[in-house]
Short mmCIF file of C-alpha atoms in Angstrom, two decimals:
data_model
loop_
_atom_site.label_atom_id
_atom_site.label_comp_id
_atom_site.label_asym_id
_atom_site.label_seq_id
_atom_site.Cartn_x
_atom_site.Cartn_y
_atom_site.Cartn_z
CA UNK L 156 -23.69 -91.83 -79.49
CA UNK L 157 -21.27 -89.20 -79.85
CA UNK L 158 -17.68 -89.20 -77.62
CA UNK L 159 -19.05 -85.81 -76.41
CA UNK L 160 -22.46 -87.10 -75.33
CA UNK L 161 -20.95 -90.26 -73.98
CA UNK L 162 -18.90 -87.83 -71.78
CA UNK L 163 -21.76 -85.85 -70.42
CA UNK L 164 -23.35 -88.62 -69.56
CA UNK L 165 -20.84 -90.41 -67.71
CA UNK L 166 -20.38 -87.08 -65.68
CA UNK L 167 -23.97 -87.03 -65.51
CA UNK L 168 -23.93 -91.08 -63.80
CA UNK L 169 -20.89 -89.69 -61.86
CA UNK L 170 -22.48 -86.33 -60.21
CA UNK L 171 -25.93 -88.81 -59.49
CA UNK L 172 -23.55 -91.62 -57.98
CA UNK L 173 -21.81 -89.07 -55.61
CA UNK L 174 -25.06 -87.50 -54.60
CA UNK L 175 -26.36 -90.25 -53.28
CA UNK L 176 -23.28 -91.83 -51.86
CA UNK L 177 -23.46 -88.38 -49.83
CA UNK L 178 -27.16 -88.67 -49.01
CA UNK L 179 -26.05 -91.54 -46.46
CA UNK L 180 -24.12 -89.55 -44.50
CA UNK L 181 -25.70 -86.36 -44.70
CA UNK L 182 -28.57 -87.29 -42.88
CA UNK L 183 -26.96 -88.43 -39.99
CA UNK L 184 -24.70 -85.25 -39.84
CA UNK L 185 -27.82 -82.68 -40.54
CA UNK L 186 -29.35 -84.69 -37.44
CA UNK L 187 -25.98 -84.10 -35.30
CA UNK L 188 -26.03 -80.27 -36.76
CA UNK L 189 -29.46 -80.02 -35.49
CA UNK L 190 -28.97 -81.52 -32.01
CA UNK L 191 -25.97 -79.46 -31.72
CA UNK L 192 -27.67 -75.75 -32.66
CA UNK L 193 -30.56 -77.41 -30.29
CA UNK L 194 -28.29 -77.62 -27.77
CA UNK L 195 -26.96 -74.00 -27.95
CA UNK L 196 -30.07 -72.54 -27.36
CA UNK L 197 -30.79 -75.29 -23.94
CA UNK L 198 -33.88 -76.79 -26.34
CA UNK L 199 -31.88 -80.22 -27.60
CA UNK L 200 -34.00 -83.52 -26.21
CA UNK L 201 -36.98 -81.31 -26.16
CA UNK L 202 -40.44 -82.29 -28.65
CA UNK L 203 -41.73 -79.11 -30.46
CA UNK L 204 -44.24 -78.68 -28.46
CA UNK L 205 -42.18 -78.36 -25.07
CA UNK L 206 -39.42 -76.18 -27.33
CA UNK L 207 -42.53 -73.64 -28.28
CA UNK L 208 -44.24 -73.88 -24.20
CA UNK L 209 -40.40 -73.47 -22.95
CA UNK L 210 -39.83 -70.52 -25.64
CA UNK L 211 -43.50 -68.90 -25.35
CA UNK L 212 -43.81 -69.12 -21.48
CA UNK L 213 -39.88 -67.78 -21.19
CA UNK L 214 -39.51 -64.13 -19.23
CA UNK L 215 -38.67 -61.61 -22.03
CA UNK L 216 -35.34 -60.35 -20.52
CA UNK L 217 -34.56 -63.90 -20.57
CA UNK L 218 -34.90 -65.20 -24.10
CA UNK L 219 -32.33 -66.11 -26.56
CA UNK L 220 -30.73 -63.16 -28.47
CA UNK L 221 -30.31 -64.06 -32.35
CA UNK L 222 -32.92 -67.25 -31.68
CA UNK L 223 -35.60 -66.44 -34.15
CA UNK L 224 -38.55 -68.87 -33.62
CA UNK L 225 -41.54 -68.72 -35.86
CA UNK L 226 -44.71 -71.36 -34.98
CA UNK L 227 -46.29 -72.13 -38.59
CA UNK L 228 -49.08 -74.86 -38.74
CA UNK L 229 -47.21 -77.46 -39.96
CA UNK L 230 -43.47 -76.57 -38.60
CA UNK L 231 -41.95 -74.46 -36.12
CA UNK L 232 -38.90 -72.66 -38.11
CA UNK L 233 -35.33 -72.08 -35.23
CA UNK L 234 -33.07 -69.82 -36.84
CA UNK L 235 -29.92 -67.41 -35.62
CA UNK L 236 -29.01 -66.25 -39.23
CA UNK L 237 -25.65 -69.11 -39.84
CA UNK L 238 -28.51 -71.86 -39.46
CA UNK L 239 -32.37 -72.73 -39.65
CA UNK L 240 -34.32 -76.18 -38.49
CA UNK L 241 -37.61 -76.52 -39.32
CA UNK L 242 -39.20 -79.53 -36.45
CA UNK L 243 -42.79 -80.86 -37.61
CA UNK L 244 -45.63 -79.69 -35.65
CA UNK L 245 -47.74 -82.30 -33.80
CA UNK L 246 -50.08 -84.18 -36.38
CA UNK L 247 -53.35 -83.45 -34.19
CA UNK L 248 -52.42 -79.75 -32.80
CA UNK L 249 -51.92 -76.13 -34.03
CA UNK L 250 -50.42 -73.90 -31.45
CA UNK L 251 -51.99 -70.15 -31.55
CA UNK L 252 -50.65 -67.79 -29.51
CA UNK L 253 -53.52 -65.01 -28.59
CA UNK L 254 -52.37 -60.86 -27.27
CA UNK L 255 -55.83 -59.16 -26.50
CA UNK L 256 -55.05 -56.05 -26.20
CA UNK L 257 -57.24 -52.85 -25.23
CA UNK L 258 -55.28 -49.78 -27.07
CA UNK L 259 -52.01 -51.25 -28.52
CA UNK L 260 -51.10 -54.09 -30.92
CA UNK L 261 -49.36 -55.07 -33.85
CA UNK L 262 -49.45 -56.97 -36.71
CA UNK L 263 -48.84 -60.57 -36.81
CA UNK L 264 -49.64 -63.77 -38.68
CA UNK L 265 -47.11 -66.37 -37.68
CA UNK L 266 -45.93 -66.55 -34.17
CA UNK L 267 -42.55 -65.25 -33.28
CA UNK L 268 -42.00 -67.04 -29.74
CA UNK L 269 -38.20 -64.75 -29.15
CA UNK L 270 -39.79 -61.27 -30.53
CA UNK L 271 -43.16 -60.98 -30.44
CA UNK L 272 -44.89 -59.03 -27.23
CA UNK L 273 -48.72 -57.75 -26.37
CA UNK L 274 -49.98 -55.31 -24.11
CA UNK L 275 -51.21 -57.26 -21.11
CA UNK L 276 -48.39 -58.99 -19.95
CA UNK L 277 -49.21 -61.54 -16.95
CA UNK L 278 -52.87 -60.81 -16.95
CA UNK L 279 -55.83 -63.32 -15.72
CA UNK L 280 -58.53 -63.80 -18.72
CA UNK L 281 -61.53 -65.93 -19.64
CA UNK L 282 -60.89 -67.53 -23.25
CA UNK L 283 -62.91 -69.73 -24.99
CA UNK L 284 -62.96 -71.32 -28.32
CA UNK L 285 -66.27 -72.32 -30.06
CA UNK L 286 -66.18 -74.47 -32.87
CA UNK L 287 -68.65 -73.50 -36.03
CA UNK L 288 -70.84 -76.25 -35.16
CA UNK L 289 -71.41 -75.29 -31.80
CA UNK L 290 -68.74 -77.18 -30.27
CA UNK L 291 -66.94 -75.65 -26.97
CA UNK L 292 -63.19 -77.18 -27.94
CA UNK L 293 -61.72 -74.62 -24.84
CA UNK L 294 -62.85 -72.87 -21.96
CA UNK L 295 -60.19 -71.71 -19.70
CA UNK L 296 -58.95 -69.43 -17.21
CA UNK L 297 -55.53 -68.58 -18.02
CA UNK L 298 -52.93 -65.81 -17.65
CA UNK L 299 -50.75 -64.22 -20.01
CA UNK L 300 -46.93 -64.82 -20.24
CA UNK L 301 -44.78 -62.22 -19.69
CA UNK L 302 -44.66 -61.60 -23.38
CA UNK L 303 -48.54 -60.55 -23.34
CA UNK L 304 -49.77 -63.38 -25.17
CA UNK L 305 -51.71 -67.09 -24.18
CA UNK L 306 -50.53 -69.93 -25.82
CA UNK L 307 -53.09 -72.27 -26.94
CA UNK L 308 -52.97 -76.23 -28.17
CA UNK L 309 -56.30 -76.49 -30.08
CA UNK L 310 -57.60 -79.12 -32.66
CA UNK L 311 -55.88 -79.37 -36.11
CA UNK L 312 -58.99 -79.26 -39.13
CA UNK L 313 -60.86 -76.72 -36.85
CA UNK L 314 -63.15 -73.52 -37.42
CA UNK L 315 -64.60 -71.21 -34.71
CA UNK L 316 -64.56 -68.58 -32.43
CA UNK L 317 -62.44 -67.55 -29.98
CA UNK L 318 -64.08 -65.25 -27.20
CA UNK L 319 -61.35 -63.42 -24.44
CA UNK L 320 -62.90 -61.52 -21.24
CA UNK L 321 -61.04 -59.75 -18.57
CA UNK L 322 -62.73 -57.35 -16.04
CA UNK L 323 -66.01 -56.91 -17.78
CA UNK L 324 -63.92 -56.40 -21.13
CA UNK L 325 -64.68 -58.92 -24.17
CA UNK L 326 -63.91 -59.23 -27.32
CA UNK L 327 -64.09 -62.40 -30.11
CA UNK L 328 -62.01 -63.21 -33.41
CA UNK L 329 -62.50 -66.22 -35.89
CA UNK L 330 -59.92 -68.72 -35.54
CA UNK L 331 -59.20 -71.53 -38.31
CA UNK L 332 -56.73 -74.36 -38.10
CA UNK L 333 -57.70 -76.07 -40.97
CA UNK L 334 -54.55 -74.72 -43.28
CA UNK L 335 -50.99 -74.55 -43.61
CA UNK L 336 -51.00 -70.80 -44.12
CA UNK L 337 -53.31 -69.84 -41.28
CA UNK L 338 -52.77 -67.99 -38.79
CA UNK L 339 -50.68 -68.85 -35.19
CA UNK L 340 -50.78 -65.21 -34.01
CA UNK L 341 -53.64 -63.40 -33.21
CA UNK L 342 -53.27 -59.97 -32.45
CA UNK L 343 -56.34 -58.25 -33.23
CA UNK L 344 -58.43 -59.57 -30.53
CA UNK L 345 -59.37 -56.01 -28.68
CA UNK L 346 -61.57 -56.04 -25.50
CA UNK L 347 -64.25 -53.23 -25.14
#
């Protein structure tokens, strides 16, 4: 082995050795960073699914500005642009967040809990959610938040339908939680 290659490596042995000598330590810091940036936002000793009911159920005037929060299947992603913590979803539940809407919407396929808003703020509906094999897995009364949506816990590995009425109005979309890239924001539900 040459002098030169014997020097690469033993940078090579030196780089891997201080790696994981950091690795130790880094852990435990990334876990203060994220209880601290938690904190700032009035969400640290909260589980991911009270951070996205606390954040989805929040009055719009009163949400966090520069909090972005986006609900994915598998993680919900914080983020204000210095930092980002991604918290596991729960192993059994997808959250999907639901704005039936009569004339406007927008598009949407992950959840934004801090930005995203429907037309029918605080409204009473019917919603239920039939499984492909017949299965009712929901049927509720609920109301809107303020942000025009209904947040709803459903069944990880699922297919169906998902069925809103409101004063004689009705209107059905599929629904799939069966994937990491599916959807958590529905937003072309429309009631006719």
């Amino acid at each position: 082995m040459t002098a030169r290659r014997r020097g690469v490596l033993v940078l090579l042995v030196a780089c891997l050795l201080a790696i994981a000598a950091c690795s130790g330590g880094g852990d435990e810091k990334a876990d203060g960073a994220e209880e601290a940036f938690l904190a700032r936002y009035d969400l640290d000793g909260l589980s991911t699914r009270e951070i996205i009911d606390r954040l989805d159920a929040m009055p719009v005037q009163d949400r966090p500005e520069g909090l972005a929060a986006s609900v994915r299947p598998d993680v919900l992603v914080l983020g204000d642009g210095r930092r980002e913590v991604e918290l596991p979803m729960p192993r059994d539940e997808v959250y999907v967040s639901v704005a039936p809407y009569r004339r406007d919407t927008h598009e949407c396929h992950f959840h934004s809990l801090t930005t995203c808003v429907g037309e029918l703020a605080n409204t009473p509906l019917r919603v239920e959610l039939t499984a492909t094999d017949g299965e009712v897995v929901l049927s509720e009364t609920r109301s809107t938040f303020d942000n025009g949506f209904v947040g709803l816990w459903v069944p990880r590995g699922i297919r169906g339908t998902l069925t809103v009425e409101h004063e004689g109005s009705r209107g059905t979309v599929p629904v799939s939680t069966q994937g990491d890239q599916d959807a958590t924001c529905v937003t072309t539900l429309r009631l006719t």
